[in-house]
Coordinates of C-alpha atoms and ligand atoms in Angstrom, one line a residue:
M1 CA 99.0 76.7 84.0
Q2 CA 100.8 77.5 80.9
G3 CA 97.4 77.7 79.3
K4 CA 96.6 80.5 81.7
F5 CA 99.6 82.5 80.5
H6 CA 98.1 82.2 77.1
W7 CA 94.8 83.8 78.1
I8 CA 96.1 87.1 77.2
L9 CA 98.2 86.8 74.4
G10 CA 118.1 85.4 109.7
C11 CA 117.5 85.9 113.9
G12 CA 118.3 87.8 117.1
L13 CA 116.5 90.4 119.2
L14 CA 114.8 91.7 116.2
C15 CA 113.0 88.5 115.6
V16 CA 111.9 88.2 119.2
S17 CA 110.4 91.7 119.0
L18 CA 108.7 91.2 115.7
L19 CA 107.3 87.9 116.9
T20 CA 106.0 89.5 120.1
A21 CA 104.4 92.3 118.1
S22 CA 102.8 89.8 115.7
A23 CA 101.4 87.6 118.4
Q24 CA 99.9 90.6 120.3
D25 CA 98.2 91.9 117.1
T26 CA 96.6 88.6 116.2
A27 CA 93.5 89.2 114.1
K28 CA 93.0 92.7 115.5
P29 CA 90.4 94.5 113.4
A30 CA 92.1 97.3 111.5
D31 CA 89.1 99.7 111.5
P32 CA 85.7 100.4 113.0
G33 CA 84.0 98.3 110.3
G34 CA 85.8 95.2 111.7
H35 CA 88.1 94.8 108.8
Q36 CA 91.5 93.1 109.1
W37 CA 94.7 94.8 108.0
W38 CA 94.9 92.8 104.8
Q39 CA 91.4 94.0 103.8
N40 CA 92.4 97.6 103.9
A41 CA 95.9 97.2 102.6
V42 CA 97.1 97.8 99.0
F43 CA 99.5 95.1 98.0
Y44 CA 102.3 95.5 95.5
E45 CA 104.2 92.7 93.8
I46 CA 107.9 93.1 93.4
Y47 CA 109.8 90.9 91.0
P48 CA 113.1 91.2 92.8
R49 CA 115.4 90.6 89.8
S50 CA 113.9 93.6 88.1
F51 CA 113.1 96.2 90.8
A52 CA 116.3 97.9 91.9
D53 CA 119.9 96.8 91.7
S54 CA 122.0 98.1 94.7
N55 CA 125.3 96.3 93.9
N56 CA 125.3 97.0 90.2
D57 CA 125.5 93.4 88.9
G58 CA 122.6 93.8 86.6
I59 CA 120.2 91.9 88.8
G60 CA 117.9 93.5 91.4
D61 CA 118.3 92.6 95.1
L62 CA 116.9 93.1 98.5
N63 CA 118.9 96.1 99.4
G64 CA 117.6 97.6 96.2
V65 CA 114.0 97.0 97.5
T66 CA 114.9 98.6 100.9
S67 CA 116.2 101.6 99.1
K68 CA 112.8 102.1 97.5
L69 CA 110.6 101.7 100.5
D70 CA 110.1 105.5 100.8
Y71 CA 108.9 105.5 97.2
L72 CA 106.4 102.7 97.9
K73 CA 105.2 104.4 101.1
N74 CA 104.7 107.6 99.3
L75 CA 102.8 105.8 96.5
G76 CA 100.4 104.4 99.0
V77 CA 101.5 100.8 99.3
D78 CA 100.9 98.9 102.5
A79 CA 102.2 95.5 101.7
I80 CA 104.9 94.1 99.4
W81 CA 104.8 90.6 98.0
I82 CA 108.3 89.7 97.0
S83 CA 108.5 87.0 94.3
P84 CA 110.9 84.1 95.4
C85 CA 114.3 85.4 96.7
F86 CA 115.4 82.1 98.2
P87 CA 118.5 80.1 97.1
S88 CA 117.7 78.7 93.7
P89 CA 119.5 77.5 90.5
Q90 CA 117.2 80.1 88.8
K91 CA 115.9 77.7 86.2
D92 CA 112.5 79.3 86.6
F93 CA 113.9 82.5 88.2
G94 CA 113.4 81.5 91.8
Y95 CA 110.3 79.3 91.5
D96 CA 112.8 76.4 91.8
V97 CA 113.8 76.7 95.4
S98 CA 116.9 74.8 96.7
D99 CA 116.7 76.1 100.3
Y100 CA 113.5 77.5 101.8
E101 CA 115.2 79.1 104.8
N102 CA 117.7 81.4 103.3
I103 CA 118.2 84.2 100.8
D104 CA 119.9 83.6 97.4
P105 CA 123.3 85.4 97.5
M106 CA 122.3 87.2 94.3
Y107 CA 119.6 88.9 96.3
G108 CA 121.6 89.4 99.5
T109 CA 121.7 87.8 102.9
L110 CA 119.3 87.0 105.7
A111 CA 120.7 90.1 107.4
D112 CA 119.6 92.1 104.4
F113 CA 116.2 90.5 104.6
D114 CA 115.9 91.4 108.3
R115 CA 116.9 95.0 107.5
L116 CA 114.3 95.1 104.8
A117 CA 111.6 93.8 107.1
R118 CA 112.7 96.2 109.8
E119 CA 112.7 99.2 107.6
A120 CA 109.4 98.2 106.0
K121 CA 107.8 97.8 109.4
K122 CA 109.0 101.3 110.4
R123 CA 107.0 102.6 107.5
G124 CA 103.9 100.4 108.2
I125 CA 104.6 98.2 105.2
H126 CA 104.0 94.5 105.6
V127 CA 106.3 92.0 103.8
I128 CA 104.8 88.9 102.1
L129 CA 106.9 86.1 100.7
D130 CA 106.2 83.8 97.8
F131 CA 106.0 80.3 99.2
V132 CA 106.6 77.8 96.4
V133 CA 104.6 74.9 97.9
N134 CA 104.0 72.6 94.9
H135 CA 107.6 71.7 94.0
T136 CA 111.3 72.3 94.8
S137 CA 114.3 72.7 92.7
D138 CA 115.9 69.4 91.5
Q139 CA 119.0 70.7 93.3
H140 CA 117.2 70.8 96.7
P141 CA 118.9 68.4 99.1
W142 CA 115.5 66.7 99.6
F143 CA 115.4 65.8 95.9
L144 CA 119.1 65.0 95.6
D145 CA 118.6 62.4 98.3
S146 CA 115.3 61.3 96.9
K147 CA 116.8 60.5 93.5
S148 CA 119.9 58.8 94.9
S149 CA 118.2 55.5 95.6
R150 CA 114.8 53.9 95.8
A151 CA 115.5 53.3 99.5
S152 CA 116.6 56.8 100.3
A153 CA 115.1 58.7 103.3
H154 CA 113.5 61.3 101.0
R155 CA 112.4 58.9 98.2
D156 CA 108.7 59.3 99.0
W157 CA 109.0 63.1 99.3
Y158 CA 108.5 63.3 95.6
I159 CA 106.3 61.4 93.1
W160 CA 108.2 58.4 91.6
R161 CA 106.6 55.8 89.4
D162 CA 107.6 53.1 86.9
G163 CA 107.0 53.7 83.3
K164 CA 104.0 52.2 81.6
A165 CA 106.3 50.2 79.4
A166 CA 109.9 50.6 78.3
G167 CA 110.5 54.2 77.3
Q168 CA 106.9 55.2 78.1
P169 CA 106.0 57.6 80.9
P170 CA 103.5 56.4 83.6
N171 CA 100.5 58.3 82.0
N172 CA 99.6 61.0 79.6
W173 CA 99.9 64.1 81.9
I174 CA 101.7 67.0 80.2
S175 CA 103.8 69.7 81.9
D176 CA 102.7 73.4 81.9
F177 CA 106.1 74.0 80.4
G178 CA 105.7 71.7 77.5
G179 CA 106.1 67.9 76.9
S180 CA 105.4 65.0 79.3
A181 CA 105.1 65.8 83.0
W182 CA 107.3 62.8 83.7
Q183 CA 111.1 62.8 83.7
F184 CA 113.0 59.5 83.5
D185 CA 115.9 59.2 85.9
P186 CA 118.4 56.5 85.0
T187 CA 119.9 56.2 88.6
T188 CA 116.8 54.4 89.8
N189 CA 115.1 53.6 86.5
Q190 CA 111.9 55.4 87.5
Y191 CA 110.1 58.6 86.4
Y192 CA 109.4 61.6 88.6
Y193 CA 106.5 63.9 88.2
H194 CA 106.9 67.7 87.4
M195 CA 103.9 69.9 86.7
F196 CA 106.3 72.7 85.6
E197 CA 110.0 72.4 84.4
A198 CA 111.8 69.1 84.8
A199 CA 114.0 71.0 87.2
Q200 CA 110.9 71.6 89.4
P201 CA 110.0 68.1 90.8
D202 CA 106.6 68.0 92.5
L203 CA 106.5 67.4 96.2
N204 CA 104.4 64.5 97.5
W205 CA 102.0 66.3 99.8
R206 CA 100.4 62.9 100.7
N207 CA 103.6 62.2 102.7
P208 CA 103.1 63.6 106.3
A209 CA 106.9 64.3 106.5
V210 CA 106.5 66.7 103.5
K211 CA 103.7 68.5 105.3
D212 CA 105.6 68.8 108.5
A213 CA 108.6 70.2 106.7
M214 CA 106.6 72.8 104.7
F215 CA 104.6 73.8 107.8
G216 CA 107.9 74.3 109.5
V217 CA 109.1 76.6 106.7
E218 CA 105.9 78.6 107.1
R219 CA 106.5 79.0 110.8
W220 CA 110.2 79.8 110.3
W221 CA 109.4 82.9 108.2
L222 CA 106.4 84.0 110.3
K223 CA 108.7 84.0 113.3
R224 CA 111.1 86.1 111.4
G225 CA 108.4 88.7 110.9
V226 CA 106.8 88.2 107.6
S227 CA 103.1 89.0 107.4
G228 CA 102.1 86.2 105.1
F229 CA 102.6 84.4 101.9
R230 CA 101.5 84.2 98.3
L231 CA 101.1 80.5 97.8
D232 CA 102.5 79.5 94.4
A233 CA 100.7 77.0 92.2
V234 CA 98.7 75.9 95.2
D235 CA 95.9 74.3 93.2
T236 CA 98.3 71.7 91.8
L237 CA 99.5 70.3 95.2
F238 CA 97.8 66.9 94.7
E239 CA 97.6 64.3 92.0
D240 CA 95.4 61.3 91.6
P241 CA 97.4 58.4 93.3
D242 CA 96.1 56.0 90.6
L243 CA 97.5 58.2 87.8
H244 CA 94.4 58.1 85.6
D245 CA 95.1 59.6 82.2
N246 CA 93.7 63.1 81.7
P247 CA 91.0 63.5 79.1
V248 CA 92.5 64.8 75.9
L249 CA 91.0 67.9 74.3
P250 CA 90.9 69.0 70.7
G251 CA 93.9 70.9 69.4
K252 CA 97.5 71.5 70.4
N253 CA 99.1 73.9 72.9
A254 CA 102.0 76.3 72.0
F255 CA 104.5 73.5 72.6
G256 CA 102.8 71.1 70.1
D257 CA 101.3 68.8 72.8
A258 CA 97.8 67.6 72.6
K259 CA 95.7 69.7 74.9
E260 CA 94.3 68.1 78.1
E261 CA 91.8 68.8 80.8
N262 CA 93.8 68.7 84.0
K263 CA 91.2 66.5 85.6
Y264 CA 93.5 64.3 87.7
N265 CA 96.4 66.6 88.5
D266 CA 94.8 70.0 89.3
K267 CA 92.4 71.3 92.0
L268 CA 92.0 68.0 93.8
P269 CA 89.9 68.3 97.0
E270 CA 92.8 67.2 99.3
V271 CA 94.4 70.7 98.8
H272 CA 91.8 72.1 101.2
D273 CA 93.1 70.1 104.2
V274 CA 96.5 71.6 103.6
L275 CA 95.1 75.1 103.2
R276 CA 93.3 74.8 106.5
Q277 CA 96.5 73.7 108.2
L278 CA 98.5 76.5 106.6
R279 CA 95.8 79.0 107.7
K280 CA 95.8 77.8 111.3
I281 CA 99.5 78.6 111.5
A282 CA 99.1 81.9 109.7
D283 CA 96.3 82.9 112.1
E284 CA 98.7 82.6 115.1
Y285 CA 100.6 85.5 113.5
D286 CA 97.8 87.5 112.1
A287 CA 99.2 86.7 108.7
V288 CA 97.6 86.6 105.3
L289 CA 97.5 83.8 102.8
I290 CA 97.1 84.9 99.1
G291 CA 96.5 82.0 96.7
E292 CA 97.6 81.6 93.2
T293 CA 94.3 80.1 92.4
W294 CA 93.4 80.4 88.8
T295 CA 89.7 80.1 88.7
D296 CA 86.8 81.8 87.0
D297 CA 84.3 79.6 88.9
I298 CA 82.7 81.2 91.9
A299 CA 81.8 77.9 93.6
E300 CA 85.4 77.0 93.4
L301 CA 86.5 80.4 94.6
N302 CA 84.2 79.9 97.6
R303 CA 85.9 76.5 98.3
Y304 CA 89.3 78.4 98.5
Y305 CA 87.9 80.8 101.1
G306 CA 86.9 77.7 103.0
D307 CA 84.0 76.8 105.2
G308 CA 83.8 79.7 107.7
N309 CA 86.6 81.4 105.9
N310 CA 89.2 79.1 107.3
E311 CA 91.4 78.7 104.2
L312 CA 92.7 81.5 102.0
Q313 CA 91.9 85.1 102.9
L314 CA 92.8 86.3 99.4
P315 CA 92.4 83.6 96.7
M316 CA 93.2 85.3 93.4
D317 CA 90.5 84.7 90.9
F318 CA 92.1 86.6 88.1
L319 CA 88.7 87.3 86.7
F320 CA 89.7 90.8 85.6
T321 CA 92.7 89.4 83.7
T322 CA 90.2 87.5 81.6
V323 CA 88.4 90.7 80.5
N324 CA 90.8 91.9 77.9
K325 CA 88.6 94.7 76.5
L326 CA 87.1 97.8 78.0
S327 CA 83.7 96.4 78.5
P328 CA 81.5 97.8 81.3
A329 CA 79.2 94.8 80.9
E330 CA 82.0 92.3 81.4
F331 CA 83.5 94.2 84.4
R332 CA 80.0 94.5 86.0
K333 CA 79.6 90.7 85.6
Q334 CA 82.9 90.0 87.2
I335 CA 82.5 92.5 90.1
A336 CA 79.0 91.1 90.8
A337 CA 80.4 87.6 90.8
V338 CA 83.2 88.2 93.3
N339 CA 80.9 90.4 95.5
G340 CA 78.6 87.5 95.7
A341 CA 81.3 85.1 96.8
S342 CA 81.7 84.1 100.4
G343 CA 85.0 85.9 101.1
W344 CA 86.7 89.3 100.6
P345 CA 87.5 90.1 96.9
T346 CA 91.0 90.4 95.5
F347 CA 91.6 92.4 92.4
V348 CA 94.6 91.9 90.1
I349 CA 95.1 93.3 86.6
S350 CA 98.8 92.4 86.0
N351 CA 101.5 90.1 87.3
H352 CA 104.8 88.5 86.3
D353 CA 103.1 85.7 84.3
I354 CA 100.8 87.7 82.1
V355 CA 100.9 90.5 79.6
R356 CA 100.8 93.9 81.4
S357 CA 97.5 95.7 81.7
Y358 CA 98.9 98.7 79.8
N359 CA 99.1 96.5 76.7
R360 CA 96.0 94.5 77.2
Y361 CA 93.6 97.4 77.6
G362 CA 95.5 100.1 75.7
D363 CA 94.2 101.1 72.2
G364 CA 97.6 102.3 71.1
E365 CA 96.5 106.0 71.2
H366 CA 95.0 106.6 74.6
N367 CA 97.1 104.1 76.6
D368 CA 98.1 106.5 79.4
Q369 CA 94.5 107.6 79.9
I370 CA 93.3 104.0 79.8
A371 CA 96.0 103.1 82.4
K372 CA 94.4 105.7 84.7
L373 CA 90.9 104.3 83.9
M374 CA 92.0 100.9 85.0
A375 CA 93.5 102.3 88.2
G376 CA 90.3 104.2 88.7
L377 CA 88.4 100.9 88.5
Y378 CA 90.3 98.4 90.5
L379 CA 91.6 100.7 93.2
T380 CA 88.1 101.9 94.0
L381 CA 86.3 98.5 94.3
R382 CA 85.4 96.7 97.4
G383 CA 88.3 94.3 97.9
T384 CA 92.1 94.2 98.1
P385 CA 94.0 95.3 95.1
I386 CA 97.4 93.7 94.3
M387 CA 99.5 96.0 92.1
Y388 CA 102.4 94.8 89.9
Y389 CA 105.6 96.9 89.9
G390 CA 105.7 99.4 87.1
E391 CA 102.0 99.4 86.5
E392 CA 101.8 102.7 88.3
I393 CA 104.0 104.3 85.6
G394 CA 102.5 102.6 82.6
M395 CA 105.2 100.1 81.9
T396 CA 104.7 98.0 78.8
T397 CA 105.2 94.3 78.0
T398 CA 108.2 94.2 75.7
P399 CA 108.8 90.6 74.5
P400 CA 112.2 89.6 73.2
A401 CA 112.6 90.0 69.4
R402 CA 114.8 87.0 68.9
K403 CA 114.8 83.5 70.3
E404 CA 118.4 83.8 71.4
D405 CA 117.5 86.7 73.7
V406 CA 114.8 84.7 75.6
K407 CA 115.5 84.0 79.3
D408 CA 112.2 82.5 80.4
P409 CA 112.2 78.6 80.1
L410 CA 108.6 78.9 78.8
G411 CA 109.7 81.1 75.9
I412 CA 112.7 78.9 75.2
T413 CA 110.6 75.8 74.7
G414 CA 107.6 77.6 73.2
W415 CA 109.2 80.0 70.7
P416 CA 107.8 81.4 68.5
E417 CA 104.2 80.8 69.5
E418 CA 105.0 81.2 73.2
K419 CA 107.5 84.0 73.6
G420 CA 107.6 83.5 77.4
R421 CA 107.2 86.1 80.2
D422 CA 110.4 88.2 79.9
G423 CA 108.3 91.0 78.4
E424 CA 106.5 91.7 81.6
R425 CA 109.6 91.3 83.8
T426 CA 111.8 94.1 82.4
P427 CA 113.6 96.4 84.8
M428 CA 111.7 99.0 86.7
Q429 CA 112.0 102.4 85.1
W430 CA 113.2 104.8 87.7
N431 CA 114.5 107.7 85.6
E432 CA 115.9 108.7 82.3
D433 CA 119.5 107.7 83.2
E434 CA 121.3 104.8 81.7
N435 CA 119.4 101.6 82.2
A436 CA 116.5 103.6 83.5
G437 CA 118.3 104.1 86.9
F438 CA 117.8 100.3 87.6
S439 CA 121.5 99.4 87.6
K440 CA 124.8 100.8 86.5
A441 CA 125.6 97.4 84.9
T442 CA 123.8 95.8 81.9
P443 CA 120.5 94.6 83.2
W444 CA 119.6 90.9 83.0
L445 CA 116.7 91.9 80.7
P446 CA 116.9 94.9 78.4
V447 CA 115.2 98.1 79.5
P448 CA 112.3 99.0 77.1
P449 CA 112.6 102.2 75.1
S450 CA 109.6 103.6 76.9
Y451 CA 111.7 104.5 79.9
K452 CA 112.4 107.8 78.3
T453 CA 108.7 108.8 78.6
H454 CA 107.5 106.5 81.4
N455 CA 109.7 106.6 84.5
V456 CA 109.3 107.5 88.2
A457 CA 111.3 110.7 88.2
D458 CA 109.6 112.4 85.3
E459 CA 106.1 111.2 86.3
S460 CA 106.6 112.4 89.9
R461 CA 107.0 115.9 88.5
D462 CA 104.0 115.8 86.2
P463 CA 100.7 116.2 88.0
D464 CA 98.9 114.6 85.0
S465 CA 101.0 111.5 84.9
I466 CA 99.8 107.9 85.5
L467 CA 101.9 107.9 88.7
S468 CA 100.3 111.1 90.0
F469 CA 96.9 109.6 89.3
Y470 CA 97.7 106.4 91.2
K471 CA 98.9 108.5 94.2
K472 CA 95.8 110.5 94.2
V473 CA 93.5 107.5 94.1
L474 CA 95.5 105.6 96.6
K475 CA 95.5 108.5 99.0
L476 CA 91.7 108.8 98.7
R477 CA 91.3 105.1 99.2
H478 CA 93.3 105.2 102.4
T479 CA 91.4 108.2 103.9
N480 CA 87.9 107.5 102.7
R481 CA 85.8 105.0 104.7
A482 CA 83.3 104.5 101.9
L483 CA 86.1 103.5 99.5
L484 CA 87.7 101.3 102.1
N485 CA 84.7 99.5 103.5
G486 CA 81.6 100.6 101.7
D487 CA 79.2 98.4 99.9
Y488 CA 79.3 98.3 96.1
I489 CA 76.1 99.6 94.5
P490 CA 76.0 99.4 90.7
L491 CA 74.4 102.3 88.9
N492 CA 73.1 102.6 85.3
E493 CA 73.6 99.0 84.7
N494 CA 72.7 99.0 81.1
D495 CA 75.0 101.7 80.0
P496 CA 77.3 100.2 77.3
N497 CA 80.0 102.8 77.7
V498 CA 80.1 104.0 81.3
L499 CA 80.8 101.9 84.3
A500 CA 79.3 103.7 87.3
Y501 CA 78.9 102.7 90.9
L502 CA 78.6 103.9 94.4
R503 CA 80.6 102.8 97.4
V504 CA 78.4 103.4 100.4
Y505 CA 79.4 103.3 104.1
K506 CA 76.8 104.5 106.6
N507 CA 76.0 108.1 105.4
Q508 CA 78.9 108.5 103.1
A509 CA 79.0 107.6 99.5
M510 CA 81.6 107.8 96.8
L511 CA 80.6 107.9 93.2
V512 CA 82.9 106.3 90.6
A513 CA 82.2 106.9 86.9
L514 CA 84.4 105.4 84.3
N515 CA 84.1 106.1 80.6
M516 CA 85.2 103.0 78.8
S517 CA 84.8 104.5 75.4
G518 CA 86.9 106.8 73.2
V519 CA 84.2 109.5 73.0
E520 CA 82.9 112.0 75.5
Q521 CA 79.9 110.7 77.5
T522 CA 77.3 112.4 79.6
V523 CA 75.3 110.2 81.8
S524 CA 72.4 111.0 84.0
L525 CA 72.8 108.9 87.2
D526 CA 69.8 107.2 88.7
L527 CA 70.5 107.7 92.5
S528 CA 66.9 107.3 93.5
K529 CA 67.3 104.0 95.2
S530 CA 70.6 104.8 96.9
G531 CA 69.2 107.4 99.3
F532 CA 71.8 110.0 98.3
S533 CA 70.5 113.1 96.6
S534 CA 73.3 115.6 96.5
A535 CA 75.4 116.4 93.5
A536 CA 78.8 114.7 93.7
K537 CA 81.7 116.8 94.9
S538 CA 84.7 116.1 92.7
L539 CA 87.6 114.5 94.5
V540 CA 89.6 112.9 91.7
A541 CA 88.9 113.4 88.0
T542 CA 90.8 113.2 84.8
G543 CA 90.8 116.1 82.2
N544 CA 87.5 117.9 82.1
S545 CA 85.4 115.1 83.6
A546 CA 82.9 116.7 86.0
A547 CA 79.6 116.3 87.7
I548 CA 76.7 118.7 87.1
G549 CA 73.7 118.0 89.3
H550 CA 73.0 114.2 88.9
A551 CA 74.8 114.0 85.6
V552 CA 78.4 113.2 84.9
T553 CA 80.3 114.3 81.8
L554 CA 83.4 112.2 81.1
D555 CA 86.3 112.8 78.7
P556 CA 87.1 109.9 76.4
Y557 CA 88.3 107.2 78.8
G558 CA 87.7 109.7 81.6
V559 CA 87.4 109.0 85.3
F560 CA 85.3 110.9 87.8
I561 CA 85.4 110.1 91.6
G562 CA 83.3 112.2 93.8
Q563 CA 81.6 112.4 97.2
L564 CA 77.9 112.3 97.8
T565 CA 76.1 113.2 100.9
K566 CA 72.5 112.4 102.1
Ligands
NOJ601 C1 103.4 80.3 89.1 C2 104.4 81.4 89.1 O1 103.7 82.6 89.1 C3 105.2 81.2 87.8 O2 106.0 82.3 87.5 C4 106.0 79.9 87.9 O3 106.7 79.7 86.7 C5 105.1 78.7 88.2 N1 104.1 79.0 89.2 C6 105.9 77.6 88.7 O4 106.4 77.8 90.0

């Protein structure tokens, strides 16, 4: 997966009542078009370390998140995905879990989580947790027991093998975090397998006891009122039991290892049995499963939806994150591909592992306008958008300047070629106060200088800000049936500069026109086949972008969203 980073440079009465509510709501369509809640929802990823620090220790926490629920509601967010907040040694900032059924004290308590879930529910916001299914922390009691002796009760919960020869790992598999994926443990003279950091040993999903334990964890949180999970690194759950060597590819990765095709330790078919079982449990609670499924292959994406859509509701394809230029042709291709897939599309432009969209698409001059353009695109498509905190205010990726400042294990090992992911995990910029209003203490990562110009307080007051634009589009999305459920109909498919499309639901149509160039564009729209003949009534537009008759004039990087009638 490291290669993918490189693409782009607690329970009382409350639980009983939540549980009852969930069970009653099971798979209730959210709208007249038969869509489920997660199809109409706008998701928002929160990296809890960096969102809001309520106790002023420099690290964000759950009470901090609770304090910002009104902000999120007002923005137009319907579901929050909280990156791991479970007890963890924090070697990979929570993706190394040492107890799946608790909250790390640095983030609060189970009571704090319950309060967050309760307050979110009051506001109609679903809470999604990040389920780290592939591996645990090496400090998890399961692993501590597993490594203690070859005969321990949990030995076979992880993947232990003898070396090929003295001092040689069992095979050539490399870790996504650099070096061999095998770690020798002198206590029992065997190696254990880790796809990620050595501190993140892979679970052995071929062991039924592991499955039972993890399905138990899933149920435990669903009973507590969560509305689903983002399944971390789910494609790497299984490995070839015979440990064939992976084919070696030309070149070296950022860590100096020979590149490999992950033929024998990634995307093995056995994962689908597990997904079906996880889904069965999720369905009992009308919960959603979002998959961290890095794929650009539609056949594979379809396999993740499952036969009869019985696996992941929202497998993330990350196709948009592979288009790192403003290219209507490239976006058209990716939209058509996911629209042709067998399940409901998911759109993501940024997350905690990749360079922020503001930097990837920005040209250095029109970055704010381009940030609105990208919002105008992925928030108006047919599918569920997953936002990343700070994207709505134009936060930038700000990588550390010196190796000694790096916190991410990936950057520590990979420096300088791989600077790690600290840059896209900096504190949320709330206002112009010290530390951008994130904390009164020194934040765990420095606040980028851009907080002076890009912050929630200032942007809330400015009707032309990125934040105000997000709010307008999200409001429209929530109130307009065509934007929520309408079909996607591409227009002017050969235009090299303007990406235009309709979203059509019964006799309503929304026109979206996006100028992906730095010069003004006027395009005459061919609506002949759509059955809509009226001129578009402007609903959201940037600058002077406007429709005149069947033509649209767009400012450089301009956005026009308007309503058509029959
Ligand atoms: C994917 C997560 O998004 C990433 O942050 C983490 O380092 C790896 N999985 C390992 O859990």
